[in-house]
PDB file of C-alpha atoms in Angstrom:
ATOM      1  CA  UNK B  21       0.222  35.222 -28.733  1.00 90.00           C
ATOM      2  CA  UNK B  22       2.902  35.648 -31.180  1.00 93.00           C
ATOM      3  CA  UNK B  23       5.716  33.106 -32.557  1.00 95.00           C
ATOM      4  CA  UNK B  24       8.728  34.488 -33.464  1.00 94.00           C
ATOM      5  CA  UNK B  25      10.859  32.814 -36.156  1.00 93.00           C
ATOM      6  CA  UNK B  26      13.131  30.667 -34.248  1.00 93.00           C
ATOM      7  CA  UNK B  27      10.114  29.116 -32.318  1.00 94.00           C
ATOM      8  CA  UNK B  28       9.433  31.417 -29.256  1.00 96.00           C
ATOM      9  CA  UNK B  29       5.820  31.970 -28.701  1.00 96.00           C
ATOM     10  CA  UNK B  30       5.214  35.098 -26.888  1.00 96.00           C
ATOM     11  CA  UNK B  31       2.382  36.521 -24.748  1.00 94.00           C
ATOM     12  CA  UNK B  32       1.441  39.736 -25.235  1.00 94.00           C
ATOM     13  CA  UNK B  33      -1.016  41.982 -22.974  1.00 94.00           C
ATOM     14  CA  UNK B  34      -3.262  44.693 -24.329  1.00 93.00           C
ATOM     15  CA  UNK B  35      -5.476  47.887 -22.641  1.00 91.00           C
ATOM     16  CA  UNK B  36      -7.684  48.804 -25.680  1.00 86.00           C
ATOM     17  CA  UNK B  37      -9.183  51.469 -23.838  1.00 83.00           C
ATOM     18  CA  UNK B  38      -9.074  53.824 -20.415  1.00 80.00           C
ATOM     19  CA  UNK B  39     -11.780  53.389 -17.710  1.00 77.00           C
ATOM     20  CA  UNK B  40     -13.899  55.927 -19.461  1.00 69.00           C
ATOM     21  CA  UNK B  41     -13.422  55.175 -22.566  1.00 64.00           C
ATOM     22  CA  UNK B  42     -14.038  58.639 -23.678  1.00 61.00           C
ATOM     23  CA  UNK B  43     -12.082  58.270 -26.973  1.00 57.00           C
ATOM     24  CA  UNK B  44     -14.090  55.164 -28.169  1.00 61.00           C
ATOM     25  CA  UNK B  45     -15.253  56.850 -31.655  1.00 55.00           C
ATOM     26  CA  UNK B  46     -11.895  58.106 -31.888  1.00 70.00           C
ATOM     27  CA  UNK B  47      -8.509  56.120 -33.816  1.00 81.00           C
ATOM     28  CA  UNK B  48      -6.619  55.179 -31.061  1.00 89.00           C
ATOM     29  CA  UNK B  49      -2.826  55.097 -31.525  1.00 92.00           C
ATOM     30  CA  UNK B  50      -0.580  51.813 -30.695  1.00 95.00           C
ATOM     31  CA  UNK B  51       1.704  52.694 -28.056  1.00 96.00           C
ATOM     32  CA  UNK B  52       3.833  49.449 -27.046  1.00 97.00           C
ATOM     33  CA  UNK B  53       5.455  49.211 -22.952  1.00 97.00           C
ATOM     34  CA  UNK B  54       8.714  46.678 -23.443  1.00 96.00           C
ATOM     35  CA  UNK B  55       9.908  45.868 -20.028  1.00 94.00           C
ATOM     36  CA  UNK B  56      13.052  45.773 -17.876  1.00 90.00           C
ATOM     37  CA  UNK B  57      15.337  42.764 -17.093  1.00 86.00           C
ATOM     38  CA  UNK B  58      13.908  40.111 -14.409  1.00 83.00           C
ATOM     39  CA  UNK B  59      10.336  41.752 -14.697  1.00 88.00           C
ATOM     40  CA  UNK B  60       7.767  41.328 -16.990  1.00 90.00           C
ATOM     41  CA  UNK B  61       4.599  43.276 -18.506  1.00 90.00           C
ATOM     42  CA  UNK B  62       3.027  43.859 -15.093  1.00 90.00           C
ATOM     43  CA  UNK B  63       5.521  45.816 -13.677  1.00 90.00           C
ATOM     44  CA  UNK B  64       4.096  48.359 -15.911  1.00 92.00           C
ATOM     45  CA  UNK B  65       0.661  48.308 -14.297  1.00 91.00           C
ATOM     46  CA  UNK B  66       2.096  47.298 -10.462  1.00 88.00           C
ATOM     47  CA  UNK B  67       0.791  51.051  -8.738  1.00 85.00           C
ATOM     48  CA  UNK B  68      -2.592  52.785  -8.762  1.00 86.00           C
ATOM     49  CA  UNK B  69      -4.394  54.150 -12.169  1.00 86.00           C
ATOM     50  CA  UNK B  70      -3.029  56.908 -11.259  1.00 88.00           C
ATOM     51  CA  UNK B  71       0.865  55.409 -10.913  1.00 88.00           C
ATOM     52  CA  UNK B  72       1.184  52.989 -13.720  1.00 91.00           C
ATOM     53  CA  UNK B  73       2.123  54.558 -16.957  1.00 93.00           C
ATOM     54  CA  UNK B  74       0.250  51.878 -18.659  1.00 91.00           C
ATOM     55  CA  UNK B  75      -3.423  52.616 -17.116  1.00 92.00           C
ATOM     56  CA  UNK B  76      -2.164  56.483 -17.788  1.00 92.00           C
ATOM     57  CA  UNK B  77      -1.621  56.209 -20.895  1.00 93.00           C
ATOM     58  CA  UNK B  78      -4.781  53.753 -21.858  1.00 92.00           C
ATOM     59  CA  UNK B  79      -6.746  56.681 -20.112  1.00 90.00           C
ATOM     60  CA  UNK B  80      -5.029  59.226 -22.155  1.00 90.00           C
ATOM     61  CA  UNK B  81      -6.812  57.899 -25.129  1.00 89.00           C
ATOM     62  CA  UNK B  82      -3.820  55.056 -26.597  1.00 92.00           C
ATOM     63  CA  UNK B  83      -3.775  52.032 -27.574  1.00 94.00           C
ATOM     64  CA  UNK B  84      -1.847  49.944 -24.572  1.00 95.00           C
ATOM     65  CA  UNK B  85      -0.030  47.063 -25.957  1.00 96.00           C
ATOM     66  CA  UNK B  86       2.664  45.413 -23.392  1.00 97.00           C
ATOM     67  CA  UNK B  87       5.308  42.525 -24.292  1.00 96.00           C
ATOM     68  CA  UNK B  88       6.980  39.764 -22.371  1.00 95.00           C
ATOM     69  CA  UNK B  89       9.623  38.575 -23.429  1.00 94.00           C
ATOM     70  CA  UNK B  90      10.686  34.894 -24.222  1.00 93.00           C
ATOM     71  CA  UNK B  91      11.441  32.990 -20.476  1.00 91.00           C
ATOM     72  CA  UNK B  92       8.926  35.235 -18.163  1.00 90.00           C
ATOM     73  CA  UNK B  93       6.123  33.392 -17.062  1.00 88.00           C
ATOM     74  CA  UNK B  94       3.535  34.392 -19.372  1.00 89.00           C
ATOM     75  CA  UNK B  95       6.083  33.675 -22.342  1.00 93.00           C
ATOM     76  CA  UNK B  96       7.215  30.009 -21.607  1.00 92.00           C
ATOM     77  CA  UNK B  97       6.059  28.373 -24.695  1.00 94.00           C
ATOM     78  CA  UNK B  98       8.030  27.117 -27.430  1.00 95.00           C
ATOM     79  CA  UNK B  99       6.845  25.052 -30.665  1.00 95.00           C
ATOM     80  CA  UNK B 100       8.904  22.285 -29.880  1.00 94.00           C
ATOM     81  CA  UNK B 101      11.303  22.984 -26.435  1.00 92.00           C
ATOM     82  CA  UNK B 102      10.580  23.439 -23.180  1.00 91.00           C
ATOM     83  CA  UNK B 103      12.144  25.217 -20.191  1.00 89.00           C
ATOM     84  CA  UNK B 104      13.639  22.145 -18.608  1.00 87.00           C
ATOM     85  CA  UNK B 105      15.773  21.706 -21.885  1.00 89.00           C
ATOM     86  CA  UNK B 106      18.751  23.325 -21.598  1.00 86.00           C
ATOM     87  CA  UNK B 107      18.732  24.820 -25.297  1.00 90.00           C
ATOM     88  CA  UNK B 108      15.496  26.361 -24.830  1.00 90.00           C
ATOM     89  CA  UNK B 109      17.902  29.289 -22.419  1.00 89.00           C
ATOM     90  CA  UNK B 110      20.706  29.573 -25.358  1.00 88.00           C
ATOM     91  CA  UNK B 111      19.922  32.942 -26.341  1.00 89.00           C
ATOM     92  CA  UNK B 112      20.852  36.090 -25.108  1.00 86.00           C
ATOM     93  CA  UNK B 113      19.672  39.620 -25.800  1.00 88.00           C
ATOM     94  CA  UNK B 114      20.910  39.656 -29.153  1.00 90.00           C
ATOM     95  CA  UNK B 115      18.052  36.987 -29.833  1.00 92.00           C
ATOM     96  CA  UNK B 116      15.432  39.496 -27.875  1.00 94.00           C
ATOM     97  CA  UNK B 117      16.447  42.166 -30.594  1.00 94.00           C
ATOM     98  CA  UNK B 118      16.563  39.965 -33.854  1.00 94.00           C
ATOM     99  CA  UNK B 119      13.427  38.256 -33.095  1.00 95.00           C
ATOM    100  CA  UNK B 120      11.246  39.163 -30.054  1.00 95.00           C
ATOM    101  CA  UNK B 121      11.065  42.966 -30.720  1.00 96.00           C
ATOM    102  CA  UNK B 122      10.681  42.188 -34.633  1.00 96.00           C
ATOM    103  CA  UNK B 123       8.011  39.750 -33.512  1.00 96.00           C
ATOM    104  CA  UNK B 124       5.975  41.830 -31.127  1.00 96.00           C
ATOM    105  CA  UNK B 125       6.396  44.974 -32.881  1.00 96.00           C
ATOM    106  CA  UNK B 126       5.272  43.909 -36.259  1.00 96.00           C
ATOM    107  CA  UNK B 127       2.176  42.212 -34.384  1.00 96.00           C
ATOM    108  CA  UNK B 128       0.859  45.320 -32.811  1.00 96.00           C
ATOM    109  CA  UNK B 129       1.087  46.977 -36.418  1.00 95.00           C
ATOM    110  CA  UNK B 130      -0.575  45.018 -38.152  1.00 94.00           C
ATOM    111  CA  UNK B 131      -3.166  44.172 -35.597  1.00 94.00           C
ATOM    112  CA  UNK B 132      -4.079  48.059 -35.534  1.00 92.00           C
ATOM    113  CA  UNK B 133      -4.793  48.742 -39.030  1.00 91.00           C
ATOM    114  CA  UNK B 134      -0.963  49.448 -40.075  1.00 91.00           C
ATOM    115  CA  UNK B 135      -0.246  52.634 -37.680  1.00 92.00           C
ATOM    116  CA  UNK B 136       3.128  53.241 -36.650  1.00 94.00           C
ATOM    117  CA  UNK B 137       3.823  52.564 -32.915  1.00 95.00           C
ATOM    118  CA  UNK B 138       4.858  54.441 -30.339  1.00 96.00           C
ATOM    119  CA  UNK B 139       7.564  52.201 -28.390  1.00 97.00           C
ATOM    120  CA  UNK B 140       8.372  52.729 -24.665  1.00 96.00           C
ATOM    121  CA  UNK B 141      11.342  50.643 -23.491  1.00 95.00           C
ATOM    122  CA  UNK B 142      12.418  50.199 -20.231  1.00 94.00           C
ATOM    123  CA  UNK B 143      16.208  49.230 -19.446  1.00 90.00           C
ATOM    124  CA  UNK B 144      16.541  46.047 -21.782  1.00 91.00           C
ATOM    125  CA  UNK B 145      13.820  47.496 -23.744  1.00 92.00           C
ATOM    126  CA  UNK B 146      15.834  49.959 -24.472  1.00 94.00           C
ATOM    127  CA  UNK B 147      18.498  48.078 -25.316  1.00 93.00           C
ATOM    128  CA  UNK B 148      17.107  45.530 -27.389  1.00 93.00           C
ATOM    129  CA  UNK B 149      15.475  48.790 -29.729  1.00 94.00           C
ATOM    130  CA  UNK B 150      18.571  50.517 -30.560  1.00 94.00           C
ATOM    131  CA  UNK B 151      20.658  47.194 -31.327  1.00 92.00           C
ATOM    132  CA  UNK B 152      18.090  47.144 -34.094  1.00 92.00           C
ATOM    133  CA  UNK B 153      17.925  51.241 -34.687  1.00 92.00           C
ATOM    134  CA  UNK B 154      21.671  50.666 -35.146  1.00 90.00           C
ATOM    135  CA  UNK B 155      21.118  48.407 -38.002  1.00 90.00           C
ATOM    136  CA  UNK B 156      18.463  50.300 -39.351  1.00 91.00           C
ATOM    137  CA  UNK B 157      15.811  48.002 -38.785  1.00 92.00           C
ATOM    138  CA  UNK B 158      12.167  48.155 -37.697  1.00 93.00           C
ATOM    139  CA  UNK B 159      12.201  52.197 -38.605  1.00 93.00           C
ATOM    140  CA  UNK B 160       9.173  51.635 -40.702  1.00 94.00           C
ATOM    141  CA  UNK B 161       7.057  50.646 -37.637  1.00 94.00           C
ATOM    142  CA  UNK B 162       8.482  52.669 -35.069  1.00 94.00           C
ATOM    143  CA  UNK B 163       6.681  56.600 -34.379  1.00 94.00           C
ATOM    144  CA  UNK B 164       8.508  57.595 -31.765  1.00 95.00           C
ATOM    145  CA  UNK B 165      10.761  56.041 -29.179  1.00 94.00           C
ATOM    146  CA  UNK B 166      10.940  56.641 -25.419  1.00 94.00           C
ATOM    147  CA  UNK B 167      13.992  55.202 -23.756  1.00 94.00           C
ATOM    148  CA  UNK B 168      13.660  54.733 -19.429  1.00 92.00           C
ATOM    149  CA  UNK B 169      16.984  54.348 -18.158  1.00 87.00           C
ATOM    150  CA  UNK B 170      18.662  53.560 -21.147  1.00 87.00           C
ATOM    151  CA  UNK B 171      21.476  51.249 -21.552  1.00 82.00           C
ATOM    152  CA  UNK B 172      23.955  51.337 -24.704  1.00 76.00           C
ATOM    153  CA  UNK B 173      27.335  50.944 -23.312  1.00 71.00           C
ATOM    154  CA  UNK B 174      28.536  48.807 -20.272  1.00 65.00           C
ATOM    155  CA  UNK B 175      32.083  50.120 -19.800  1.00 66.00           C
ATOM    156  CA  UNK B 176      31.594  52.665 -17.192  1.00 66.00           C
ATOM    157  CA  UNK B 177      29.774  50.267 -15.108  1.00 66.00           C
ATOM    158  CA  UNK B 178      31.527  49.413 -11.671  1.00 67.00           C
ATOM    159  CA  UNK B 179      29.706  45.949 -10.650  1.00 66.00           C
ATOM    160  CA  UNK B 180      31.948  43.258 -10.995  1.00 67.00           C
ATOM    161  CA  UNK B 181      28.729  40.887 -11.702  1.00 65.00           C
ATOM    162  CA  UNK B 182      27.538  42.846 -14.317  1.00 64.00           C
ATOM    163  CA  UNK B 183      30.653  42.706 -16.348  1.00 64.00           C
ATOM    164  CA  UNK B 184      30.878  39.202 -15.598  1.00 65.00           C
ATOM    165  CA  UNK B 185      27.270  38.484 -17.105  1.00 63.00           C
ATOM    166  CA  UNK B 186      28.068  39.757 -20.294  1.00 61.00           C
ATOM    167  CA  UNK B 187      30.464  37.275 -20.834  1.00 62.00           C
ATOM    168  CA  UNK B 188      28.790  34.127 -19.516  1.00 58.00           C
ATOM    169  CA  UNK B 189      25.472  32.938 -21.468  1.00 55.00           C
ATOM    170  CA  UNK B 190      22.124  32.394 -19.718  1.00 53.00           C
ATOM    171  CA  UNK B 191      22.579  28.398 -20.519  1.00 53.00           C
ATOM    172  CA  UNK B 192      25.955  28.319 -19.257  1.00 57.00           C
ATOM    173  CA  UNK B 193      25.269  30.129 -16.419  1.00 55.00           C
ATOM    174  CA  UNK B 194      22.728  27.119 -15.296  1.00 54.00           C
ATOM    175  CA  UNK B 195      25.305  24.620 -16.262  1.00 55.00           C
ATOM    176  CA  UNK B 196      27.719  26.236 -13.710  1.00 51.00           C
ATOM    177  CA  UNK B 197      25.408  26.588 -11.151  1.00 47.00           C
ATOM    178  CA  UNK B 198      22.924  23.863 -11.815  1.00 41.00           C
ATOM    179  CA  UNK B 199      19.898  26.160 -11.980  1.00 44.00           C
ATOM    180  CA  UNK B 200      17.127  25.891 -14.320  1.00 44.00           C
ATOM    181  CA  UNK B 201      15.879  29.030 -14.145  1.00 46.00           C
ATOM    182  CA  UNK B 202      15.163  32.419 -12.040  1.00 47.00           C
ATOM    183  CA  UNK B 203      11.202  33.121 -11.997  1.00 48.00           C
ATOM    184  CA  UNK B 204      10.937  36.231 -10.912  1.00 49.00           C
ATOM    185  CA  UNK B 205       7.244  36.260 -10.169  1.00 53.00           C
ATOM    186  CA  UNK B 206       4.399  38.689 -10.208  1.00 53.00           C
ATOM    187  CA  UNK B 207       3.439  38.046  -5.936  1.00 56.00           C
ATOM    188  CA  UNK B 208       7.334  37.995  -5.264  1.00 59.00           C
ATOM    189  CA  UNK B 209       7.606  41.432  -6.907  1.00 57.00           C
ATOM    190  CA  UNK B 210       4.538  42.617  -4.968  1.00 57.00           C
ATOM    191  CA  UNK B 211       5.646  41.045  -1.652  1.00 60.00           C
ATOM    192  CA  UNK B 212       9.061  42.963  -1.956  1.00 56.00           C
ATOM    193  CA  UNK B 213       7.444  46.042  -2.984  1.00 57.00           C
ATOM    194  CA  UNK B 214       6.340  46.542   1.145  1.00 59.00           C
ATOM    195  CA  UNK B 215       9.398  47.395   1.993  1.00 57.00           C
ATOM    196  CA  UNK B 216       9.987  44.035   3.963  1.00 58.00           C
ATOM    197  CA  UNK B 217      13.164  43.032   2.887  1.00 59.00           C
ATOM    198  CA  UNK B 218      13.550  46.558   0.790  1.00 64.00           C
ATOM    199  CA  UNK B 219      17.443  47.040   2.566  1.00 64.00           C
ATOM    200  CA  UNK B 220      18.490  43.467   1.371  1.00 65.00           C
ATOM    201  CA  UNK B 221      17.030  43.638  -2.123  1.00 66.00           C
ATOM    202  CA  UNK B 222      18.672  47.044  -2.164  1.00 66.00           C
ATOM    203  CA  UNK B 223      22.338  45.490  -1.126  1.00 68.00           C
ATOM    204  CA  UNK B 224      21.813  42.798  -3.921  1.00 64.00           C
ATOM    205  CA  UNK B 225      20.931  45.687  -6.383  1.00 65.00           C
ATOM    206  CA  UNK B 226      23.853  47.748  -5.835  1.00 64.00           C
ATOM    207  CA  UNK B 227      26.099  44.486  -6.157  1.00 62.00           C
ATOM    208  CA  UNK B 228      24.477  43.842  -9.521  1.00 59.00           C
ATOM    209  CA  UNK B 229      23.913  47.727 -11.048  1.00 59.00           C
ATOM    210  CA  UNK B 230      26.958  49.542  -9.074  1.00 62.00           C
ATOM    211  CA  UNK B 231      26.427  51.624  -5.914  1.00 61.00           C
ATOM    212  CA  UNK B 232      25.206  55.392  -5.864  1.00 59.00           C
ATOM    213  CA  UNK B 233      28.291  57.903  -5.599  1.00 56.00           C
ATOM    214  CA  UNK B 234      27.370  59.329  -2.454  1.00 51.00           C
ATOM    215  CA  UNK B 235      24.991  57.378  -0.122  1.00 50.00           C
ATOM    216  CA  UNK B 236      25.414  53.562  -1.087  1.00 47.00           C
ATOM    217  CA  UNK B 237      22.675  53.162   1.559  1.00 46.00           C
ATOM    218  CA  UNK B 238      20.139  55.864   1.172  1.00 44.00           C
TER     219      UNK B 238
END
């Protein structure tokens, strides 16, 4: 677990080693997974060994560490709110990069006798590493940086929702609507993953992220 500075504790996941373990009297480097919006940490390891980039890369001789950021289900805690208060949702991504990502990152150094990390970011984790590579922070713990679909800029974007999000905070949003929160969680994702309702959770996709040029459908 780690506690950031504004009172977030956050759960963090870790594959030491691969299956065989055939690096074990070897230094294994830190290589840290930071996931996508609405997911958390397991949606790196949802496929086979053979699928998930984090058993391949724990096999390939790293050391796995993945986050979760503050409000998925393994990172619900706080050190004195909760999630049914409404201020415990008044952040936005701005908060993920000035304290999560500090917070997580600095963890896995120092729990790994001070080696620089490689950082994998999916989607927000992208995002939320080069808000701070644009202020020149965290460069001191950072080896190398892999960026999955990343995201800088949002003005090219055609989804009406998208560009609506950015201006409406999380806590407002749940004001408006009278949510509490969206739990997006780990049998949902698997359930979906069949294929059941894959056309539906495709529309809904394409209304949030914009629809492909040519086959909106395909």
């Amino acid at each position: 677990m780690v506690t950031t500075e504004d009172g977030y504790i956050l759960s963090l996941k870790r594959i030491p080693h691969g299956v065989s373990n055939s690096t074990k009297n070897t230094t294994r480097i830190p290589v840290l997974l930071f996931h996508g919006l609405m997911v958390d940490s397991v949606s790196w390891v949802l496929g086979t060994p053979k699928q998930s980039l984090g058993f391949i890369l724990a096999d390939g001789g790293f050391d796995v560490w993945f986050a979760n950021t503050r409000g998925t289900n393994s990172s619900r805690n706080h050190t004195s709110l909760t999630p049914d208060d409404p201020e415990y949702w008044n952040w936005t991504w701005d908060q993920l990069a000035a304290y999560d990502l500090p917070a997580v990152l600095q963890h896995v150094y120092d729990h790994t006798g001070g080696q620089k990390v490689h950082y994998i970011g999916h989607s927000l984790g992208t995002l939320i590493i080069l808000a701070a590579f644009s202020e020149h922070r965290l460069l001191h713990l950072v080896r190398s940086t892999v960026l999955l679909c990343p995201i800088a800029y949002l003005y090219k974007t055609k989804s009406k929702l998208t560009r609506l999000a950015t201006q409406i905070l999380l806590a407002e949003v749940k004001k408006l609507f009278i949510i509490l929160v969206l739990i997006i969680n780990t049998t949902c994702i698997i359930y979906m993953a069949n294929g059941l309702f894959s056309l539906v959770c495709l529309a809904q996709a394409f209304h949030f992220l914009g629809y492909r040029e040519f086959n909106p459908v395909g």
